[in-house]
Coordinates of N, CA and C in Angstrom, one line a residue:
Chain T
X1 N -5.4 -9.7 18.1 CA -5.5 -9.6 16.7 C -5.5 -8.2 16.4
X2 N -4.5 -7.9 15.4 CA -4.5 -6.5 14.7 C -5.7 -6.2 13.9
X3 N -6.4 -5.1 14.2 CA -7.6 -4.7 13.3 C -7.4 -3.3 12.9
X4 N -7.6 -2.9 11.6 CA -7.8 -1.5 11.2 C -9.2 -1.4 10.7
X5 N -10.3 -0.7 11.2 CA -11.5 -0.7 10.6 C -11.9 0.8 9.9
X6 N -12.0 1.0 8.7 CA -12.3 2.0 8.1 C -13.9 2.3 8.1
X7 N -14.2 3.6 8.1 CA -15.7 3.9 7.9 C -16.0 5.3 7.3
X8 N -16.9 5.8 6.8 CA -17.3 7.0 6.3 C -17.4 7.2 4.8
X9 N -17.0 6.2 4.1 CA -17.4 6.2 2.8 C -18.7 6.3 2.1
X10 N -19.0 6.4 0.8 CA -20.3 6.3 0.4 C -20.3 7.3 -0.9
X11 N -21.4 7.5 -1.3 CA -21.7 8.4 -2.7 C -21.7 9.8 -2.4
X12 N -21.0 10.7 -3.1 CA -21.0 12.1 -2.8 C -21.2 12.8 -4.3
X13 N -21.6 13.8 -4.3 CA -21.5 14.6 -5.5 C -20.3 15.3 -5.8
X14 N -19.7 15.5 -7.0 CA -18.6 16.4 -7.3 C -18.7 17.6 -6.6
X15 N -17.7 18.1 -5.8 CA -17.7 19.1 -5.1 C -18.0 18.9 -3.6
X16 N -18.4 18.0 -3.4 CA -18.9 17.6 -2.0 C -17.8 17.2 -1.0
X17 N -18.1 16.8 0.3 CA -17.1 16.3 1.3 C -17.4 15.2 2.0
X18 N -16.4 14.5 2.5 CA -16.6 13.1 3.1 C -15.4 13.3 4.2
X19 N -15.8 12.6 5.5 CA -14.9 12.4 6.4 C -14.6 10.9 6.6
X20 N -13.5 10.3 6.4 CA -13.1 8.9 6.5 C -12.6 8.8 7.9
X21 N -12.9 7.7 8.6 CA -12.4 7.4 9.8 C -11.7 6.0 9.7
X22 N -10.8 5.8 10.7 CA -10.0 4.5 10.8 C -9.6 4.3 12.2
X23 N -10.0 3.3 12.7 CA -9.8 2.9 14.2 C -8.9 1.6 14.4
X24 N -8.0 1.6 15.1 CA -7.1 0.5 15.2 C -7.0 -0.3 16.4
X25 N -7.0 -1.3 16.5 CA -6.9 -2.2 17.7 C -5.8 -3.3 17.6
X26 N -5.3 -3.9 18.8 CA -4.4 -5.0 18.6 C -2.9 -4.7 18.4
X27 N -2.6 -3.3 18.4 CA -1.4 -3.0 18.3 C -1.2 -1.6 19.0
X28 N 0.1 -1.0 19.1 CA 0.2 0.2 20.0 C 0.2 1.3 18.8
X29 N -1.2 1.8 18.6 CA -1.5 2.8 17.6 C -0.5 4.0 17.8
X30 N -0.3 4.5 18.9 CA 0.3 5.8 19.1 C 1.8 5.6 18.6
X31 N 2.4 4.5 18.4 CA 3.8 4.1 18.0 C 4.0 4.2 16.5
X32 N 2.7 4.4 15.7 CA 2.9 4.0 14.3 C 2.4 5.3 13.3
X33 N 3.2 5.6 12.5 CA 2.8 6.5 11.4 C 1.5 5.9 10.9
X34 N 0.5 6.7 10.4 CA -0.6 6.2 9.9 C -0.8 6.8 8.2
X35 N -1.3 6.1 7.5 CA -1.3 6.5 6.1 C -2.7 6.0 5.6
X36 N -3.1 6.8 4.5 CA -4.2 6.6 3.8 C -3.7 6.3 2.3
X37 N -4.2 5.2 1.8 CA -3.7 4.7 0.5 C -5.1 4.3 -0.4
X38 N -5.3 4.9 -1.7 CA -6.5 4.6 -2.4 C -6.1 3.5 -3.5
X39 N -7.4 3.2 -4.0 CA -7.3 2.3 -5.3 C -8.4 2.4 -6.0
X40 N -8.3 3.2 -7.0 CA -9.4 3.2 -8.3 C -9.8 2.1 -8.7
X41 N -11.1 2.0 -9.1 CA -11.7 0.5 -9.4 C -10.6 0.0 -10.7
X42 N -10.2 -1.2 -10.5 CA -9.5 -1.9 -11.2 C -8.0 -1.3 -11.5
X43 N -7.4 -0.5 -10.6 CA -6.4 0.2 -10.9 C -5.3 -0.1 -9.7
X44 N -4.3 0.5 -9.6 CA -3.2 0.3 -8.5 C -3.3 1.1 -7.4
X45 N -2.3 1.0 -6.8 CA -2.3 1.6 -5.2 C -1.6 3.1 -5.4
X46 N -2.3 4.0 -4.6 CA -1.7 5.3 -4.4 C -1.9 5.9 -3.0
X47 N -0.5 6.2 -2.6 CA -0.6 6.8 -1.3 C -1.3 8.3 -1.2
X48 N -2.1 8.5 -0.5 CA -2.8 9.9 -0.6 C -2.3 10.7 0.5
X49 N -1.9 10.2 1.8 CA -1.5 11.1 2.9 C -1.0 10.2 3.8
X50 N 0.0 10.9 4.8 CA 0.5 10.2 5.8 C 0.8 11.4 7.1
X51 N 0.5 10.8 8.4 CA 0.8 11.5 9.4 C 1.7 10.6 10.5
X52 N 2.7 11.4 10.9 CA 3.8 10.6 12.0 C 3.0 10.3 13.3
X53 N 3.7 9.5 13.9 CA 3.2 8.9 15.1 C 2.7 10.0 16.2
X54 N 3.4 11.1 16.3 CA 3.3 12.1 17.2 C 2.2 13.1 16.6
X55 N 1.9 13.2 15.2 CA 1.1 14.0 14.5 C 2.0 15.2 14.2
X56 N 3.4 15.3 14.3 CA 4.2 16.6 13.8 C 4.5 16.6 12.4
X57 N 4.5 15.6 11.7 CA 4.7 15.7 10.3 C 3.7 15.1 9.6
X58 N 3.0 16.0 8.6 CA 1.8 15.5 7.5 C 2.4 15.9 6.4
X59 N 1.9 14.9 5.3 CA 2.1 15.1 3.9 C 1.2 14.5 3.0
X60 N 1.0 15.0 2.1 CA 0.0 14.7 0.9 C 0.5 14.5 -0.5
X61 N -0.3 13.7 -1.1 CA 0.2 13.6 -2.6 C -0.3 14.8 -3.2
X62 N 0.5 15.1 -4.4 CA -0.1 16.3 -5.3 C -1.4 16.3 -5.5
X63 N -1.9 15.2 -5.9 CA -3.3 15.1 -6.3 C -4.5 15.6 -5.4
X64 N -4.0 15.6 -4.2 CA -5.1 16.0 -3.2 C -4.7 17.0 -2.2
X65 N -3.5 17.5 -2.4 CA -3.0 18.8 -1.8 C -4.0 19.8 -1.7
X66 N -4.2 20.5 -0.7 CA -5.1 21.6 -0.7 C -6.6 21.2 -0.5
X67 N -7.0 20.0 -0.6 CA -8.4 19.6 -0.6 C -8.7 18.4 0.4
X68 N -7.6 17.6 0.8 CA -7.7 16.6 1.8 C -6.9 17.0 3.1
X69 N -7.4 16.7 4.3 CA -6.7 17.0 5.5 C -6.7 15.7 6.3
X70 N -5.5 15.3 6.8 CA -5.3 13.9 7.6 C -5.2 14.7 9.2
X71 N -5.7 13.7 10.0 CA -5.6 13.9 11.6 C -5.6 12.6 12.3
X72 N -5.2 12.8 13.6 CA -5.3 11.6 14.2 C -5.6 12.0 15.6
X73 N -6.2 11.0 16.3 CA -6.4 11.2 17.9 C -5.9 10.0 18.4
X74 N -4.7 9.9 19.1 CA -4.1 8.6 19.8 C -4.9 8.2 20.9
X75 N -5.5 9.1 21.6 CA -6.5 8.6 22.7 C -7.5 7.9 22.3
X76 N -7.9 7.9 21.0 CA -9.0 7.1 20.5 C -8.7 6.1 19.4
X77 N -7.4 5.9 19.3 CA -6.7 5.1 18.3 C -7.2 5.2 16.8
X78 N -7.4 6.5 16.5 CA -7.9 6.8 15.3 C -7.3 7.9 14.5
X79 N -7.5 7.7 13.1 CA -6.9 8.6 12.2 C -8.2 8.8 11.3
X80 N -8.2 10.1 10.6 CA -9.1 10.7 9.7 C -8.7 11.2 8.7
X81 N -9.5 11.2 7.5 CA -9.3 11.9 6.4 C -10.5 12.7 5.9
X82 N -10.2 14.2 6.1 CA -11.2 14.9 5.6 C -11.1 15.2 4.1
X83 N -12.1 14.9 3.3 CA -11.9 15.2 1.9 C -13.0 16.1 1.6
X84 N -12.5 17.1 0.9 CA -13.2 18.2 0.4 C -13.1 18.6 -1.2
X85 N -14.0 19.2 -2.0 CA -13.9 19.5 -3.3 C -13.6 18.1 -4.0
X86 N -14.5 17.2 -3.7 CA -14.3 15.9 -4.4 C -14.5 16.0 -5.8
X87 N -13.8 15.0 -6.5 CA -13.8 15.0 -7.9 C -14.0 13.4 -8.3
X88 N -14.4 13.4 -9.5 CA -14.8 12.0 -10.0 C -13.5 11.2 -10.0
X89 N -12.5 11.6 -10.1 CA -11.1 10.8 -10.0 C -10.6 10.6 -8.5
X90 N -11.4 11.1 -7.6 CA -11.0 10.5 -6.2 C -11.9 9.4 -5.9
X91 N -12.7 8.8 -6.7 CA -13.5 7.7 -6.6 C -12.5 6.3 -6.4
X92 N -12.6 5.7 -5.3 CA -11.7 4.7 -5.0 C -12.1 3.9 -3.7
X93 N -11.4 2.9 -3.5 CA -11.4 2.2 -2.0 C -10.2 2.9 -1.3
X94 N -10.5 3.6 -0.2 CA -9.5 3.9 0.7 C -9.1 3.2 1.7
X95 N -7.9 2.9 1.8 CA -7.3 2.0 3.0 C -6.6 2.9 3.7
X96 N -6.8 2.6 5.1 CA -5.9 3.1 6.2 C -4.7 2.0 6.5
X97 N -3.4 2.6 6.7 CA -2.5 1.4 6.7 C -1.5 2.0 8.1
X98 N -1.2 1.3 9.0 CA -0.4 1.4 10.1 C 1.0 1.2 9.6
X99 N 1.8 2.5 9.2 CA 3.0 2.2 8.4 C 2.7 1.4 7.2
X100 N 3.4 0.4 6.6 CA 2.6 -0.6 6.0 C 2.6 -1.8 6.3
X101 N 2.6 -2.1 7.7 CA 2.5 -3.3 8.3 C 1.1 -3.8 8.3
X102 N 0.2 -3.0 8.8 CA -1.2 -3.5 8.8 C -2.1 -2.6 8.0
X103 N -2.9 -3.0 7.4 CA -3.9 -2.5 6.4 C -5.3 -3.0 6.9
X104 N -6.2 -1.9 6.8 CA -7.7 -2.4 6.8 C -8.3 -2.7 5.7
X105 N -9.4 -3.1 5.7 CA -10.3 -3.7 4.6 C -10.7 -2.6 3.4
X106 N -10.7 -1.4 3.8 CA -11.0 -0.4 3.0 C -12.5 0.3 3.0
X107 N -12.7 1.4 2.5 CA -14.0 2.1 2.4 C -14.2 2.6 1.2
X108 N -15.2 2.4 0.5 CA -15.4 2.8 -0.9 C -15.8 4.2 -0.9
X109 N -15.4 5.0 -1.7 CA -15.7 6.6 -1.9 C -16.0 6.7 -3.4
X110 N -17.4 7.0 -3.7 CA -17.6 7.2 -5.3 C -18.3 8.5 -5.3
X111 N -17.6 9.3 -6.2 CA -18.1 10.7 -6.5 C -18.6 10.9 -7.7
X112 N -19.9 10.8 -7.8 CA -20.8 11.1 -8.9 C -21.9 11.7 -8.8
X113 N -22.3 12.1 -9.8 CA -23.8 13.0 -9.7 C -25.0 12.2 -10.3
Chain X
X1 N 9.9 13.0 -9.8 CA 9.2 11.9 -9.1 C 9.7 10.5 -9.4
X2 N 9.6 9.6 -8.5 CA 10.2 8.0 -8.7 C 9.0 7.3 -9.6
X3 N 9.7 6.7 -10.3 CA 8.6 5.8 -11.1 C 9.2 4.3 -11.0
X4 N 8.3 3.4 -10.6 CA 8.4 2.1 -10.4 C 7.8 1.3 -11.4
X5 N 8.7 0.5 -12.1 CA 8.2 -0.3 -13.3 C 8.5 -1.6 -13.0
X6 N 7.1 -2.5 -13.2 CA 7.2 -3.9 -13.0 C 7.2 -4.6 -14.4
X7 N 7.7 -6.0 -14.3 CA 7.4 -6.8 -15.5 C 7.6 -8.1 -15.1
X8 N 6.7 -9.1 -15.5 CA 5.7 -8.6 -16.6 C 4.5 -8.2 -15.8
X9 N 3.5 -7.8 -16.7 CA 2.3 -7.3 -16.1 C 1.3 -8.5 -15.7
X10 N 1.5 -9.4 -16.7 CA 0.6 -10.5 -16.5 C 1.4 -11.7 -16.5
X11 N 1.3 -12.7 -15.3 CA 2.0 -13.9 -15.3 C 1.3 -15.1 -15.2
X12 N 1.1 -15.8 -16.2 CA 0.4 -17.2 -15.9 C 1.3 -18.2 -15.6
X13 N 1.1 -19.2 -14.7 CA 2.1 -19.8 -14.2 C 1.3 -21.3 -13.9
X14 N 2.3 -22.4 -14.1 CA 1.7 -23.7 -13.8 C 1.9 -24.0 -12.4
X15 N 0.8 -24.5 -11.6 CA 1.0 -25.0 -10.4 C 2.4 -25.7 -9.9
X16 N 3.1 -25.4 -9.0 CA 4.2 -26.1 -8.8 C 5.5 -25.5 -9.2
X17 N 5.3 -24.6 -10.4 CA 6.5 -24.0 -11.0 C 6.8 -22.8 -10.5
X18 N 8.1 -22.3 -10.6 CA 8.6 -21.1 -10.1 C 7.9 -19.8 -10.8
X19 N 8.1 -18.7 -10.3 CA 7.5 -17.4 -10.8 C 8.5 -16.3 -10.4
X20 N 8.7 -15.3 -11.3 CA 9.7 -14.3 -11.0 C 9.1 -13.0 -11.5
X21 N 9.1 -11.9 -10.7 CA 8.6 -10.5 -10.9 C 9.7 -9.6 -10.6
X22 N 9.9 -8.8 -12.0 CA 10.9 -7.8 -11.8 C 10.4 -6.4 -11.5
X23 N 11.2 -5.6 -10.8 CA 10.7 -4.2 -10.4 C 11.9 -3.3 -10.6
X24 N 11.8 -2.2 -11.4 CA 13.0 -1.4 -11.4 C 12.4 0.0 -11.2
X25 N 13.2 0.9 -10.4 CA 13.1 2.1 -10.1 C 13.9 3.3 -11.0
X26 N 13.1 4.1 -11.1 CA 13.9 5.3 -11.8 C 15.1 6.0 -11.1
X27 N 15.0 5.9 -9.7 CA 16.1 6.3 -8.9 C 16.5 5.2 -7.9
X28 N 17.8 5.5 -7.5 CA 18.5 4.5 -6.6 C 17.7 4.5 -5.2
X29 N 17.4 3.4 -4.6 CA 16.3 3.4 -3.5 C 17.2 3.2 -2.2
X30 N 18.5 3.3 -2.3 CA 19.3 3.4 -1.2 C 19.1 4.8 -0.4
X31 N 18.7 4.7 0.8 CA 18.5 5.9 1.6 C 19.7 6.4 2.2
X32 N 19.7 7.6 2.8 CA 20.6 8.2 3.3 C 20.9 7.6 4.7
X33 N 20.2 6.7 5.0 CA 20.4 5.9 6.4 C 21.1 4.5 6.2
X34 N 21.2 4.4 4.8 CA 22.1 3.1 4.1 C 21.0 2.0 3.9
X35 N 19.9 2.1 4.4 CA 18.9 1.1 4.1 C 18.2 1.2 2.7
X36 N 17.7 0.2 2.2 CA 17.0 0.3 0.9 C 15.5 0.0 1.1
X37 N 14.6 0.9 0.9 CA 13.2 0.7 1.3 C 12.5 0.2 0.3
X38 N 12.6 -1.1 -0.2 CA 11.6 -1.7 -1.3 C 10.9 -2.8 -0.6
X39 N 9.7 -2.8 -0.7 CA 8.6 -3.8 -0.3 C 8.0 -4.4 -1.3
X40 N 7.3 -5.6 -1.3 CA 6.4 -6.4 -2.0 C 5.1 -6.7 -1.4
X41 N 4.1 -6.5 -2.0 CA 2.9 -6.6 -1.5 C 2.0 -7.7 -2.4
X42 N 1.3 -8.4 -1.8 CA 0.3 -9.3 -2.3 C -1.4 -8.9 -2.0
X43 N -1.9 -8.8 -3.3 CA -3.1 -8.4 -3.1 C -4.2 -9.5 -3.8
X44 N -4.7 -10.3 -2.9 CA -5.7 -11.3 -3.5 C -6.9 -10.9 -3.8
X45 N -7.6 -11.4 -4.8 CA -8.8 -10.9 -5.1 C -9.9 -10.5 -4.0
X46 N -10.5 -9.2 -4.0 CA -11.5 -8.9 -3.2 C -10.7 -8.5 -1.8
X47 N -9.5 -8.5 -1.7 CA -8.9 -8.3 -0.3 C -7.9 -7.0 -0.3
X48 N -7.4 -6.5 0.7 CA -6.7 -5.6 1.0 C -5.1 -6.0 0.7
X49 N -4.3 -5.1 0.5 CA -2.7 -5.4 0.1 C -2.3 -6.0 1.6
X50 N -1.2 -6.8 1.4 CA -0.7 -7.6 2.5 C 0.7 -7.5 2.3
X51 N 1.6 -7.0 3.0 CA 2.9 -7.1 2.9 C 3.6 -8.4 3.0
X52 N 4.5 -8.8 2.1 CA 5.4 -10.0 2.1 C 6.7 -9.8 2.4
X53 N 7.2 -8.8 1.9 CA 8.7 -8.6 1.9 C 9.0 -7.0 2.2
X54 N 9.9 -6.9 3.0 CA 10.3 -5.3 3.3 C 11.9 -5.3 3.4
X55 N 12.4 -4.2 3.1 CA 13.6 -3.9 3.1 C 14.5 -4.9 2.1
X56 N 13.5 -5.1 1.0 CA 14.6 -5.8 -0.2 C 14.3 -7.3 -0.1
X57 N 14.6 -8.0 1.1 CA 14.7 -9.4 1.2 C 14.2 -10.0 2.4
X58 N 13.5 -9.1 3.5 CA 13.1 -9.6 4.7 C 11.6 -9.9 4.6
X59 N 11.4 -11.2 4.9 CA 10.0 -11.8 4.8 C 9.3 -11.5 6.0
X60 N 8.0 -11.2 5.8 CA 7.0 -10.8 7.0 C 6.7 -12.2 7.7
X61 N 6.4 -11.9 8.9 CA 5.9 -13.1 9.8 C 4.7 -13.6 9.0
X62 N 4.8 -15.1 9.1 CA 3.7 -15.8 8.5 C 3.6 -15.9 6.8
X63 N 4.6 -15.3 6.2 CA 4.7 -15.6 4.8 C 5.6 -16.7 4.6
X64 N 5.0 -17.4 3.6 CA 5.7 -18.8 3.4 C 7.1 -18.4 3.0
X65 N 8.0 -19.5 3.1 CA 9.6 -19.3 2.7 C 9.6 -19.6 1.3
X66 N 8.5 -19.9 0.5 CA 8.8 -19.9 -1.0 C 8.7 -18.6 -1.9
X67 N 8.4 -17.4 -1.0 CA 8.7 -16.2 -1.3 C 10.0 -15.7 -1.0
X68 N 10.6 -14.9 -1.9 CA 11.9 -14.4 -1.6 C 12.1 -13.1 -2.4
X69 N 12.8 -12.3 -1.9 CA 13.2 -10.9 -2.5 C 14.6 -10.7 -2.7
X70 N 14.9 -10.1 -3.7 CA 16.3 -9.9 -3.9 C 16.5 -8.5 -4.5
X71 N 17.8 -8.0 -4.8 CA 18.0 -6.9 -5.7 C 18.7 -5.8 -4.6
X72 N 19.2 -4.7 -5.3 CA 19.8 -3.7 -4.9 C 19.8 -2.4 -5.8
X73 N 19.9 -1.1 -5.2 CA 20.0 0.0 -6.0 C 18.7 0.2 -6.6
X74 N 18.5 -0.1 -8.2 CA 17.2 0.3 -8.8 C 16.7 -1.1 -9.4
X75 N 17.3 -2.3 -9.0 CA 16.7 -3.5 -9.7 C 16.4 -4.5 -8.7
X76 N 15.2 -5.0 -8.6 CA 14.7 -5.9 -7.5 C 13.8 -6.9 -8.3
X77 N 13.7 -8.1 -7.5 CA 13.1 -9.4 -8.0 C 12.2 -9.9 -6.9
X78 N 11.0 -10.3 -7.1 CA 10.2 -11.3 -6.3 C 10.2 -12.6 -6.9
X79 N 10.6 -13.5 -6.0 CA 10.5 -15.0 -6.6 C 9.6 -15.7 -5.6
X80 N 8.8 -16.7 -6.4 CA 7.9 -17.7 -5.9 C 8.6 -18.9 -6.3
X81 N 9.0 -19.5 -5.3 CA 9.8 -20.9 -5.8 C 8.8 -22.0 -6.5
X82 N 7.5 -22.3 -5.9 CA 6.7 -23.1 -6.3 C 5.4 -22.6 -6.1
X83 N 4.7 -22.1 -7.2 CA 3.5 -21.3 -7.1 C 2.3 -22.4 -6.5
X84 N 1.6 -21.8 -5.7 CA 0.4 -22.5 -5.2 C -0.9 -21.8 -5.6
X85 N -1.9 -22.4 -5.5 CA -3.4 -21.7 -5.9 C -3.7 -20.6 -5.2
X86 N -3.1 -20.6 -4.0 CA -3.3 -19.4 -3.0 C -2.7 -18.3 -3.4
X87 N -1.5 -18.4 -4.1 CA -0.6 -17.2 -4.6 C -1.4 -16.4 -5.6
X88 N -2.6 -16.8 -6.2 CA -3.2 -16.0 -7.2 C -3.6 -14.4 -6.6
X89 N -3.4 -13.5 -7.5 CA -3.4 -12.2 -7.1 C -2.7 -11.1 -8.0
X90 N -2.6 -10.0 -7.4 CA -1.8 -8.9 -7.9 C -0.6 -8.5 -7.1
X91 N 0.6 -8.8 -7.5 CA 1.6 -8.4 -6.7 C 2.2 -6.9 -7.2
X92 N 2.5 -6.1 -6.0 CA 3.1 -4.8 -6.1 C 4.5 -4.6 -5.5
X93 N 5.3 -4.1 -6.1 CA 6.6 -3.5 -5.4 C 6.0 -2.0 -4.9
X94 N 7.0 -1.5 -4.1 CA 6.8 -0.4 -3.6 C 7.9 0.3 -2.9
X95 N 8.4 1.5 -3.4 CA 9.6 2.3 -2.7 C 9.0 3.0 -1.7
X96 N 9.8 2.9 -0.6 CA 9.5 3.8 0.6 C 10.7 4.8 1.0
X97 N 11.6 4.9 0.1 CA 12.7 5.8 0.5 C 12.4 7.2 0.0
X98 N 11.5 7.6 -0.7 CA 11.2 9.0 -1.2 C 9.7 9.3 -0.8
X99 N 8.8 8.5 -1.1 CA 7.5 8.7 -0.5 C 6.9 7.4 -0.2
X100 N 5.8 6.6 -0.8 CA 5.6 5.3 -1.3 C 5.1 5.5 -2.8
X101 N 5.8 4.7 -3.6 CA 5.5 4.7 -5.0 C 5.5 3.3 -5.4
X102 N 4.1 2.9 -5.7 CA 3.9 1.6 -6.1 C 4.3 1.4 -7.8
X103 N 4.5 0.1 -8.0 CA 4.6 -0.4 -9.3 C 3.2 -0.6 -9.9
X104 N 3.1 -0.9 -11.1 CA 1.7 -0.9 -11.6 C 0.9 -2.3 -11.3
X105 N 2.0 -3.2 -10.8 CA 1.1 -4.5 -10.3 C 1.3 -5.5 -11.4
X106 N 1.6 -6.8 -10.8 CA 1.6 -8.1 -11.8 C 0.7 -9.1 -11.5
X107 N -0.2 -9.1 -12.2 CA -1.3 -10.3 -12.0 C -0.8 -11.7 -12.2
X108 N -0.7 -12.4 -11.4 CA -0.3 -13.8 -11.2 C -1.5 -14.7 -11.4
X109 N -1.7 -15.4 -12.3 CA -2.8 -16.4 -12.3 C -2.3 -17.9 -12.9
X110 N -3.2 -18.9 -12.6 CA -2.9 -20.3 -12.6 C -3.0 -20.6 -14.3
X111 N -2.1 -21.2 -15.2 CA -2.5 -21.6 -16.3 C -3.4 -22.6 -16.5

C-alpha cells in the first residue's frame, strides 16, 4: 500500500520557522519528483515547491521563494520543507505529493501570534 | 502566469443525473513534447486530493468509468455520467505543462 506521511506542522509565531517532513512507502520513492502543495483554510490548492527524483532541479512558487527550502533524502524515502520567516498567509494544510500520483493526508501549519 | 478558470463553481446535481465541469486555461497546455498535461482531482470533504484523470482523458486506476475527461488546447471538460453520493466534493483541474496551476475548484453537491 502506498503511503505518504507528513509531520512537523503546528502553531508558530509570525517570523518563526518550521520544518516539515514527509516519508513515503509502498512505491519507489527515488524514482519520483516530490512536491509540496498547500491549501489555506477553505481555499484551493497551491503548489509550493518541487524537487526532481535525483534532487538536481528545485523550484519554488514566487510566494515562498527565498523563505522556504526543499530537500530530499532518498535513502530515508523522505522529503523536507524548511520554512523560515513565516507569515500569516502561510497558514495552510501542507500536502506532500509524489509527482501528482500519490498524496499524503497533510499537516496543518498555523502562523499566528 | 497561467490562469485556470473553472465553471461552474457550484454544481448541485440530482443522484443518477450527469454532471459536467468546464476548465479553461489562459495558455495552450500543449507541451513541447506533444503531450497536454491537464489533470483532474477530486477532494472529498476532509480528505486529501485524489487524481482522477491525467493527460486530459486518461483515467487513473480504480477510478469509476462514469468519470471521463476530454478537451484540447485551452478548453477541457470533466464529465460524470451518473452522479453517486460518493462523488460529493470539490473538483479541481490542474495544468502541469508550465508549473502546476489549479483551477478554483467546483463544489459538487447533491440536490
